[in-house]
Amino acid sequence: MQGVMNVMPSPVLPHPTSYRHLRTRFEPQYGALWCYLAPQPRACFSFEILEELRRFQVKIERSAEDGGKGWGVRYVILASATPGVFNFGGDLALFIRCLKENDPETLHRYAKACIDVLYAHAVGFHLPVTTISLVQGDALGGGFEAALASDILVAEKQAEFGFPEVMFNLFPGMGAYNLLQRRIGMQRTERMLLNGKLHRAEELHAEGVVDILAEEGRGENAVYEHIVRQAGKRNAQQAILQVRRKLRPLVYEELLEVKEIWVDTAMRLGPRELRLMERLVNAQARITPSAPVPITPPRTGSA
């Protein structure tokens, strides 16, 4: 590992002050567009970060239309700027307010915003783009869903994954079932959604949920190594992804149908579940995002 990282402007990237909850970087020699989640004040998916993520995605979609094949982005990598945390998932503070105020409409809007972001990423923006999730810490609930939405899931060994929603009598309703069952089947998916356990990255790698397992602190390297390995067979790789998306499609309308079930289930929660959510919100608030550590990609070819 040597040399200086080559970071250049891209039509996809806005002015640095355009985002409050995201940090982006484009590396043209790899065609790699990095998107770091940096949500404030908690490492969860608020309305604000969802709006920024969708705006980021629309930039990708429109830049492809405007720039044709010369636009340069071949990989979109979702990572986190919060040490030890990929993402905690849903905005529990919002859920609590909606339940206390009997406001299912806001929950519907929130769930749809989550689905819109997840679906665009999961289908690769309908472009010849490979999506990658890099998980270096806890990916829980909606954070786990977001990680699963990528074509390739890279995780460091210390990372942990889980769906804790069952602890407060709920389930992850914005794509977890749809995405996970495609990797490990229906029965194993339902057990994972209902057991509330944390699963180590090594365990999920053995099961086929995690695609690439990296040593602690080597996740970025693993991403670059994968890109370099695929450089000579990108045409075949994209064809395989096309086949996968054709034969095992993620159907947007099905996600919306599950959303209805999720909102109905959430609105039936009681005081006990609300108290537990409040404790989790307080615990999440003690972890704050920081700047991502600068990384230097390997100088071994180009993708």
mmCIF file of C-alpha atoms in Angstrom:
data_model
loop_
_atom_site.group_PDB
_atom_site.id
_atom_site.type_symbol
_atom_site.label_atom_id
_atom_site.label_comp_id
_atom_site.label_asym_id
_atom_site.label_seq_id
_atom_site.Cartn_x
_atom_site.Cartn_y
_atom_site.Cartn_z
ATOM 1 C CA MET A 1 0.000 0.000 0.000
ATOM 2 C CA GLN A 2 1.657 3.203 -1.129
ATOM 3 C CA GLY A 3 1.102 6.369 -3.073
ATOM 4 C CA VAL A 4 -1.590 9.022 -2.784
ATOM 5 C CA MET A 5 -5.249 8.326 -3.373
ATOM 6 C CA ASN A 6 -6.492 9.889 -6.599
ATOM 7 C CA VAL A 7 -9.758 11.660 -5.774
ATOM 8 C CA MET A 8 -11.362 13.749 -8.500
ATOM 9 C CA PRO A 9 -14.623 15.591 -9.138
ATOM 10 C CA SER A 10 -17.517 13.682 -10.651
ATOM 11 C CA PRO A 11 -20.818 14.847 -12.109
ATOM 12 C CA VAL A 12 -22.443 12.657 -9.449
ATOM 13 C CA LEU A 13 -20.864 14.493 -6.540
ATOM 14 C CA PRO A 14 -22.395 17.768 -5.376
ATOM 15 C CA HIS A 15 -20.671 20.600 -3.631
ATOM 16 C CA PRO A 16 -19.296 19.257 -0.291
ATOM 17 C CA THR A 17 -21.807 21.316 1.694
ATOM 18 C CA SER A 18 -24.820 19.832 -0.113
ATOM 19 C CA TYR A 19 -25.077 16.887 2.274
ATOM 20 C CA ARG A 20 -25.263 16.971 6.062
ATOM 21 C CA HIS A 21 -25.574 13.239 6.673
ATOM 22 C CA LEU A 22 -23.480 11.752 3.856
ATOM 23 C CA ARG A 23 -19.839 11.941 2.806
ATOM 24 C CA THR A 24 -18.957 11.030 -0.742
ATOM 25 C CA ARG A 25 -15.790 10.374 -2.706
ATOM 26 C CA PHE A 26 -15.167 9.381 -6.317
ATOM 27 C CA GLU A 27 -12.042 7.516 -7.453
ATOM 28 C CA PRO A 28 -12.027 7.508 -11.272
ATOM 29 C CA GLN A 29 -9.186 4.993 -11.644
ATOM 30 C CA TYR A 30 -11.468 2.393 -10.031
ATOM 31 C CA GLY A 31 -14.793 3.827 -11.156
ATOM 32 C CA ALA A 32 -15.592 3.709 -7.429
ATOM 33 C CA LEU A 33 -18.115 6.075 -5.916
ATOM 34 C CA TRP A 34 -18.061 5.861 -2.114
ATOM 35 C CA CYS A 35 -21.004 6.938 0.012
ATOM 36 C CA TYR A 36 -20.365 7.097 3.756
ATOM 37 C CA LEU A 37 -23.380 7.204 6.073
ATOM 38 C CA ALA A 38 -22.806 9.947 8.662
ATOM 39 C CA PRO A 39 -26.244 10.492 10.221
ATOM 40 C CA GLN A 40 -26.763 13.003 13.017
ATOM 41 C CA PRO A 41 -27.556 12.840 15.862
ATOM 42 C CA ARG A 42 -27.933 9.030 15.846
ATOM 43 C CA ALA A 43 -26.625 6.341 13.497
ATOM 44 C CA CYS A 44 -30.068 5.518 12.134
ATOM 45 C CA PHE A 45 -32.136 6.258 9.028
ATOM 46 C CA SER A 46 -33.976 9.517 9.682
ATOM 47 C CA PHE A 47 -36.177 11.251 7.119
ATOM 48 C CA GLU A 48 -33.269 13.647 6.529
ATOM 49 C CA ILE A 49 -30.660 11.035 5.623
ATOM 50 C CA LEU A 50 -33.196 9.136 3.506
ATOM 51 C CA GLU A 51 -33.865 12.318 1.532
ATOM 52 C CA GLU A 52 -30.134 12.863 1.017
ATOM 53 C CA LEU A 53 -29.584 9.247 -0.023
ATOM 54 C CA ARG A 54 -32.372 9.453 -2.579
ATOM 55 C CA ARG A 55 -30.982 12.743 -3.901
ATOM 56 C CA PHE A 56 -27.573 11.066 -4.205
ATOM 57 C CA GLN A 57 -29.129 8.164 -6.109
ATOM 58 C CA VAL A 58 -31.002 10.459 -8.481
ATOM 59 C CA LYS A 59 -27.684 12.167 -9.270
ATOM 60 C CA ILE A 60 -26.296 8.777 -10.309
ATOM 61 C CA GLU A 61 -29.326 7.976 -12.457
ATOM 62 C CA ARG A 62 -29.367 11.361 -14.168
ATOM 63 C CA SER A 63 -25.621 11.557 -14.709
ATOM 64 C CA ALA A 64 -25.800 8.276 -16.595
ATOM 65 C CA GLU A 65 -28.536 9.684 -18.811
ATOM 66 C CA ASP A 66 -26.560 12.861 -19.454
ATOM 67 C CA GLY A 67 -23.097 11.363 -19.811
ATOM 68 C CA GLY A 68 -23.742 8.029 -21.492
ATOM 69 C CA LYS A 69 -20.933 5.483 -21.240
ATOM 70 C CA GLY A 70 -18.359 8.098 -20.322
ATOM 71 C CA TRP A 71 -19.781 8.937 -16.928
ATOM 72 C CA GLY A 72 -17.231 6.713 -15.177
ATOM 73 C CA VAL A 73 -19.020 5.202 -12.158
ATOM 74 C CA ARG A 74 -18.870 1.408 -12.166
ATOM 75 C CA TYR A 75 -19.100 0.669 -8.425
ATOM 76 C CA VAL A 76 -21.209 2.374 -5.769
ATOM 77 C CA ILE A 77 -19.965 1.504 -2.293
ATOM 78 C CA LEU A 78 -22.068 2.077 0.827
ATOM 79 C CA ALA A 79 -20.030 2.375 4.039
ATOM 80 C CA SER A 80 -20.235 4.172 7.386
ATOM 81 C CA ALA A 81 -18.440 7.072 9.042
ATOM 82 C CA THR A 82 -19.510 5.960 12.529
ATOM 83 C CA PRO A 83 -16.809 3.895 14.280
ATOM 84 C CA GLY A 84 -18.118 0.458 15.219
ATOM 85 C CA VAL A 85 -21.515 1.009 13.614
ATOM 86 C CA PHE A 86 -22.738 0.529 10.058
ATOM 87 C CA ASN A 87 -26.279 1.600 10.932
ATOM 88 C CA PHE A 88 -28.827 0.907 13.667
ATOM 89 C CA GLY A 89 -31.740 1.011 11.246
ATOM 90 C CA GLY A 90 -35.109 2.642 11.815
ATOM 91 C CA ASP A 91 -35.637 6.007 13.488
ATOM 92 C CA LEU A 92 -37.066 4.741 16.765
ATOM 93 C CA ALA A 93 -37.649 8.258 18.084
ATOM 94 C CA LEU A 94 -39.944 8.871 15.107
ATOM 95 C CA PHE A 95 -41.692 5.533 15.657
ATOM 96 C CA ILE A 96 -42.328 6.410 19.302
ATOM 97 C CA ARG A 97 -43.825 9.785 18.402
ATOM 98 C CA CYS A 98 -46.063 8.268 15.719
ATOM 99 C CA LEU A 99 -47.353 5.579 18.067
ATOM 100 C CA LYS A 100 -48.015 8.000 20.907
ATOM 101 C CA GLU A 101 -49.820 10.434 18.584
ATOM 102 C CA ASN A 102 -51.659 7.689 16.640
ATOM 103 C CA ASP A 103 -50.075 8.830 13.375
ATOM 104 C CA PRO A 104 -49.888 5.899 10.944
ATOM 105 C CA GLU A 105 -49.653 8.221 7.923
ATOM 106 C CA THR A 106 -46.187 9.418 8.903
ATOM 107 C CA LEU A 107 -45.086 5.806 9.371
ATOM 108 C CA HIS A 108 -46.362 5.031 5.871
ATOM 109 C CA ARG A 109 -44.386 7.959 4.436
ATOM 110 C CA TYR A 110 -41.274 6.928 6.348
ATOM 111 C CA ALA A 111 -41.487 3.288 5.270
ATOM 112 C CA LYS A 112 -41.990 4.287 1.636
ATOM 113 C CA ALA A 113 -38.949 6.595 1.803
ATOM 114 C CA CYS A 114 -36.901 3.635 3.097
ATOM 115 C CA ILE A 115 -38.196 1.378 0.339
ATOM 116 C CA ASP A 116 -37.501 3.931 -2.396
ATOM 117 C CA VAL A 117 -33.855 4.172 -1.310
ATOM 118 C CA LEU A 118 -33.400 0.434 -0.773
ATOM 119 C CA TYR A 119 -35.020 -0.530 -4.078
ATOM 120 C CA ALA A 120 -32.944 1.882 -6.179
ATOM 121 C CA HIS A 121 -29.742 0.546 -4.641
ATOM 122 C CA ALA A 122 -30.831 -3.106 -4.917
ATOM 123 C CA VAL A 123 -31.494 -2.851 -8.656
ATOM 124 C CA GLY A 124 -28.225 -1.012 -9.287
ATOM 125 C CA PHE A 125 -30.121 2.135 -10.356
ATOM 126 C CA HIS A 126 -31.076 0.140 -13.506
ATOM 127 C CA LEU A 127 -27.542 0.798 -14.744
ATOM 128 C CA PRO A 128 -24.412 -1.295 -15.407
ATOM 129 C CA VAL A 129 -23.287 -0.566 -11.844
ATOM 130 C CA THR A 130 -22.185 -3.026 -9.172
ATOM 131 C CA THR A 131 -23.256 -2.074 -5.659
ATOM 132 C CA ILE A 132 -21.131 -2.999 -2.641
ATOM 133 C CA SER A 133 -21.821 -2.722 1.090
ATOM 134 C CA LEU A 134 -18.821 -2.444 3.393
ATOM 135 C CA VAL A 135 -19.796 -3.303 6.973
ATOM 136 C CA GLN A 136 -17.170 -2.628 9.640
ATOM 137 C CA GLY A 137 -19.443 -2.515 12.692
ATOM 138 C CA ASP A 138 -22.970 -3.273 13.871
ATOM 139 C CA ALA A 139 -25.622 -3.536 11.153
ATOM 140 C CA LEU A 140 -28.974 -3.874 12.870
ATOM 141 C CA GLY A 141 -32.556 -3.851 11.634
ATOM 142 C CA GLY A 142 -32.775 -1.443 8.729
ATOM 143 C CA GLY A 143 -28.986 -1.218 8.727
ATOM 144 C CA PHE A 144 -28.846 -4.946 7.997
ATOM 145 C CA GLU A 145 -31.491 -4.442 5.297
ATOM 146 C CA ALA A 146 -29.380 -1.714 3.685
ATOM 147 C CA ALA A 147 -26.292 -3.936 3.693
ATOM 148 C CA LEU A 148 -28.256 -6.779 2.089
ATOM 149 C CA ALA A 149 -29.459 -4.506 -0.711
ATOM 150 C CA SER A 150 -26.028 -4.503 -2.379
ATOM 151 C CA ASP A 151 -24.877 -6.972 -5.001
ATOM 152 C CA ILE A 152 -21.823 -7.743 -2.841
ATOM 153 C CA LEU A 153 -21.667 -7.622 0.946
ATOM 154 C CA VAL A 154 -18.165 -7.157 2.394
ATOM 155 C CA ALA A 155 -17.809 -7.399 6.170
ATOM 156 C CA GLU A 156 -14.934 -7.264 8.608
ATOM 157 C CA LYS A 157 -14.748 -10.149 11.074
ATOM 158 C CA GLN A 158 -15.727 -8.076 14.109
ATOM 159 C CA ALA A 159 -18.961 -6.851 12.474
ATOM 160 C CA GLU A 160 -22.255 -8.089 13.889
ATOM 161 C CA PHE A 161 -25.645 -8.303 12.204
ATOM 162 C CA GLY A 162 -29.142 -8.819 13.523
ATOM 163 C CA PHE A 163 -32.811 -7.939 13.512
ATOM 164 C CA PRO A 164 -33.652 -6.783 17.061
ATOM 165 C CA GLU A 165 -37.182 -5.654 16.112
ATOM 166 C CA VAL A 166 -38.700 -8.800 17.617
ATOM 167 C CA MET A 167 -37.549 -7.550 21.050
ATOM 168 C CA PHE A 168 -40.291 -4.916 20.847
ATOM 169 C CA ASN A 169 -42.739 -7.195 19.032
ATOM 170 C CA LEU A 170 -42.122 -5.852 15.534
ATOM 171 C CA PHE A 171 -40.368 -7.078 12.394
ATOM 172 C CA PRO A 172 -38.082 -5.401 9.819
ATOM 173 C CA GLY A 173 -40.577 -4.429 7.134
ATOM 174 C CA MET A 174 -38.652 -2.567 4.455
ATOM 175 C CA GLY A 175 -37.079 -5.433 2.543
ATOM 176 C CA ALA A 176 -35.366 -7.768 5.010
ATOM 177 C CA TYR A 177 -37.501 -10.821 4.195
ATOM 178 C CA ASN A 178 -37.334 -10.233 0.442
ATOM 179 C CA LEU A 179 -33.556 -9.724 0.380
ATOM 180 C CA LEU A 180 -32.467 -12.323 2.909
ATOM 181 C CA GLN A 181 -34.567 -15.204 1.613
ATOM 182 C CA ARG A 182 -32.882 -14.858 -1.768
ATOM 183 C CA ARG A 183 -29.577 -15.680 -0.061
ATOM 184 C CA ILE A 184 -30.493 -18.304 2.542
ATOM 185 C CA GLY A 185 -34.048 -19.447 1.854
ATOM 186 C CA MET A 186 -37.394 -18.846 3.543
ATOM 187 C CA GLN A 187 -37.084 -21.007 6.665
ATOM 188 C CA ARG A 188 -33.664 -19.734 7.722
ATOM 189 C CA THR A 189 -34.798 -16.163 7.004
ATOM 190 C CA GLU A 190 -37.833 -16.491 9.249
ATOM 191 C CA ARG A 191 -35.736 -17.970 12.066
ATOM 192 C CA MET A 192 -33.308 -15.063 11.817
ATOM 193 C CA LEU A 193 -36.101 -12.491 11.822
ATOM 194 C CA LEU A 194 -37.683 -14.043 14.901
ATOM 195 C CA ASN A 195 -34.706 -15.013 17.086
ATOM 196 C CA GLY A 196 -33.469 -11.475 17.745
ATOM 197 C CA LYS A 197 -29.876 -12.717 17.946
ATOM 198 C CA LEU A 198 -26.684 -10.996 16.880
ATOM 199 C CA HIS A 199 -24.752 -12.907 14.238
ATOM 200 C CA ARG A 200 -21.022 -12.542 13.704
ATOM 201 C CA ALA A 201 -19.766 -11.816 10.203
ATOM 202 C CA GLU A 202 -17.873 -15.134 10.109
ATOM 203 C CA GLU A 203 -21.083 -17.061 10.792
ATOM 204 C CA LEU A 204 -22.975 -15.222 8.047
ATOM 205 C CA HIS A 205 -20.084 -15.672 5.633
ATOM 206 C CA ALA A 206 -20.289 -19.429 6.156
ATOM 207 C CA GLU A 207 -24.033 -19.287 5.425
ATOM 208 C CA GLY A 208 -23.637 -17.198 2.274
ATOM 209 C CA VAL A 209 -25.092 -13.946 3.594
ATOM 210 C CA VAL A 210 -21.712 -12.179 3.618
ATOM 211 C CA ASP A 211 -19.881 -12.503 0.309
ATOM 212 C CA ILE A 212 -16.385 -11.348 1.298
ATOM 213 C CA LEU A 213 -14.936 -11.633 4.800
ATOM 214 C CA ALA A 214 -12.112 -9.274 5.734
ATOM 215 C CA GLU A 215 -9.802 -9.006 8.707
ATOM 216 C CA GLU A 216 -10.474 -6.159 11.131
ATOM 217 C CA GLY A 217 -9.301 -2.886 9.617
ATOM 218 C CA ARG A 218 -8.918 -4.431 6.144
ATOM 219 C CA GLY A 219 -12.421 -3.929 4.774
ATOM 220 C CA GLU A 220 -11.499 -1.104 2.410
ATOM 221 C CA ASN A 221 -8.590 -3.162 1.110
ATOM 222 C CA ALA A 222 -10.959 -6.056 0.461
ATOM 223 C CA VAL A 223 -13.203 -3.786 -1.600
ATOM 224 C CA TYR A 224 -10.303 -2.568 -3.747
ATOM 225 C CA GLU A 225 -8.935 -6.088 -4.132
ATOM 226 C CA HIS A 226 -12.336 -7.271 -5.367
ATOM 227 C CA ILE A 227 -12.533 -4.406 -7.876
ATOM 228 C CA VAL A 228 -9.031 -5.161 -9.178
ATOM 229 C CA ARG A 229 -9.783 -8.905 -9.447
ATOM 230 C CA GLN A 230 -12.910 -8.202 -11.470
ATOM 231 C CA ALA A 231 -11.244 -5.705 -13.817
ATOM 232 C CA GLY A 232 -10.623 -8.211 -16.613
ATOM 233 C CA LYS A 233 -14.053 -9.841 -16.449
ATOM 234 C CA ARG A 234 -16.366 -6.938 -15.767
ATOM 235 C CA ASN A 235 -18.419 -7.634 -18.891
ATOM 236 C CA ALA A 236 -19.178 -11.157 -17.662
ATOM 237 C CA GLN A 237 -19.807 -9.944 -14.130
ATOM 238 C CA GLN A 238 -22.385 -7.429 -15.296
ATOM 239 C CA ALA A 239 -24.096 -10.086 -17.397
ATOM 240 C CA ILE A 240 -24.349 -12.389 -14.382
ATOM 241 C CA LEU A 241 -25.835 -9.570 -12.290
ATOM 242 C CA GLN A 242 -28.373 -8.929 -15.052
ATOM 243 C CA VAL A 243 -29.335 -12.603 -15.022
ATOM 244 C CA ARG A 244 -29.633 -12.583 -11.215
ATOM 245 C CA ARG A 245 -31.883 -9.537 -11.248
ATOM 246 C CA LYS A 246 -33.997 -11.061 -14.008
ATOM 247 C CA LEU A 247 -34.436 -14.501 -12.413
ATOM 248 C CA ARG A 248 -34.618 -13.349 -8.762
ATOM 249 C CA PRO A 249 -36.205 -9.913 -9.096
ATOM 250 C CA LEU A 250 -36.907 -7.580 -6.209
ATOM 251 C CA VAL A 251 -40.473 -6.426 -6.858
ATOM 252 C CA TYR A 252 -41.212 -2.869 -5.746
ATOM 253 C CA GLU A 253 -44.948 -3.509 -5.394
ATOM 254 C CA GLU A 254 -44.284 -6.423 -3.039
ATOM 255 C CA LEU A 255 -42.165 -4.170 -0.836
ATOM 256 C CA LEU A 256 -45.062 -1.733 -0.625
ATOM 257 C CA GLU A 257 -47.445 -4.535 0.336
ATOM 258 C CA VAL A 258 -45.139 -5.616 3.162
ATOM 259 C CA LYS A 259 -44.984 -1.973 4.265
ATOM 260 C CA GLU A 260 -48.743 -2.068 4.894
ATOM 261 C CA ILE A 261 -48.329 -5.073 7.175
ATOM 262 C CA TRP A 262 -45.417 -3.391 8.972
ATOM 263 C CA VAL A 263 -47.375 -0.202 9.715
ATOM 264 C CA ASP A 264 -50.407 -2.163 10.937
ATOM 265 C CA THR A 265 -48.154 -4.233 13.207
ATOM 266 C CA ALA A 266 -46.364 -1.160 14.545
ATOM 267 C CA MET A 267 -49.595 0.628 15.394
ATOM 268 C CA ARG A 268 -50.614 -2.279 17.663
ATOM 269 C CA LEU A 269 -47.548 -1.929 19.937
ATOM 270 C CA GLY A 270 -48.161 -1.072 23.583
ATOM 271 C CA PRO A 271 -46.496 0.793 26.480
ATOM 272 C CA ARG A 272 -43.968 -1.966 27.211
ATOM 273 C CA GLU A 273 -42.647 -1.902 23.659
ATOM 274 C CA LEU A 274 -42.498 1.895 23.686
ATOM 275 C CA ARG A 275 -40.414 1.897 26.872
ATOM 276 C CA LEU A 276 -37.958 -0.536 25.296
ATOM 277 C CA MET A 277 -37.699 1.628 22.178
ATOM 278 C CA GLU A 278 -36.969 4.659 24.352
ATOM 279 C CA ARG A 279 -34.116 2.823 26.091
ATOM 280 C CA LEU A 280 -32.650 1.859 22.709
ATOM 281 C CA VAL A 281 -32.871 5.463 21.477
ATOM 282 C CA ASN A 282 -30.943 6.631 24.546
ATOM 283 C CA ALA A 283 -28.279 3.982 23.950
ATOM 284 C CA GLN A 284 -27.929 4.946 20.280
ATOM 285 C CA ALA A 285 -27.543 8.624 21.143
ATOM 286 C CA ARG A 286 -24.301 7.887 23.012
ATOM 287 C CA ILE A 287 -22.603 6.872 19.726
ATOM 288 C CA THR A 288 -21.826 9.744 17.364
ATOM 289 C CA PRO A 289 -20.425 9.734 13.818
ATOM 290 C CA SER A 290 -16.933 10.949 13.035
ATOM 291 C CA ALA A 291 -14.947 11.467 9.861
ATOM 292 C CA PRO A 292 -14.020 8.312 7.946
ATOM 293 C CA VAL A 293 -10.372 7.344 8.180
ATOM 294 C CA PRO A 294 -8.525 8.321 4.983
ATOM 295 C CA ILE A 295 -7.558 5.254 2.990
ATOM 296 C CA THR A 296 -5.035 4.624 0.271
ATOM 297 C CA PRO A 297 -6.126 2.136 -2.388
ATOM 298 C CA PRO A 298 -3.579 -0.357 -3.752
ATOM 299 C CA ARG A 299 -1.746 0.723 -6.881
ATOM 300 C CA THR A 300 -2.318 -2.507 -8.758
ATOM 301 C CA GLY A 301 -4.032 -1.981 -12.067
ATOM 302 C CA SER A 302 -7.345 -0.346 -12.705
ATOM 303 C CA ALA A 303 -10.949 -1.427 -12.943
#
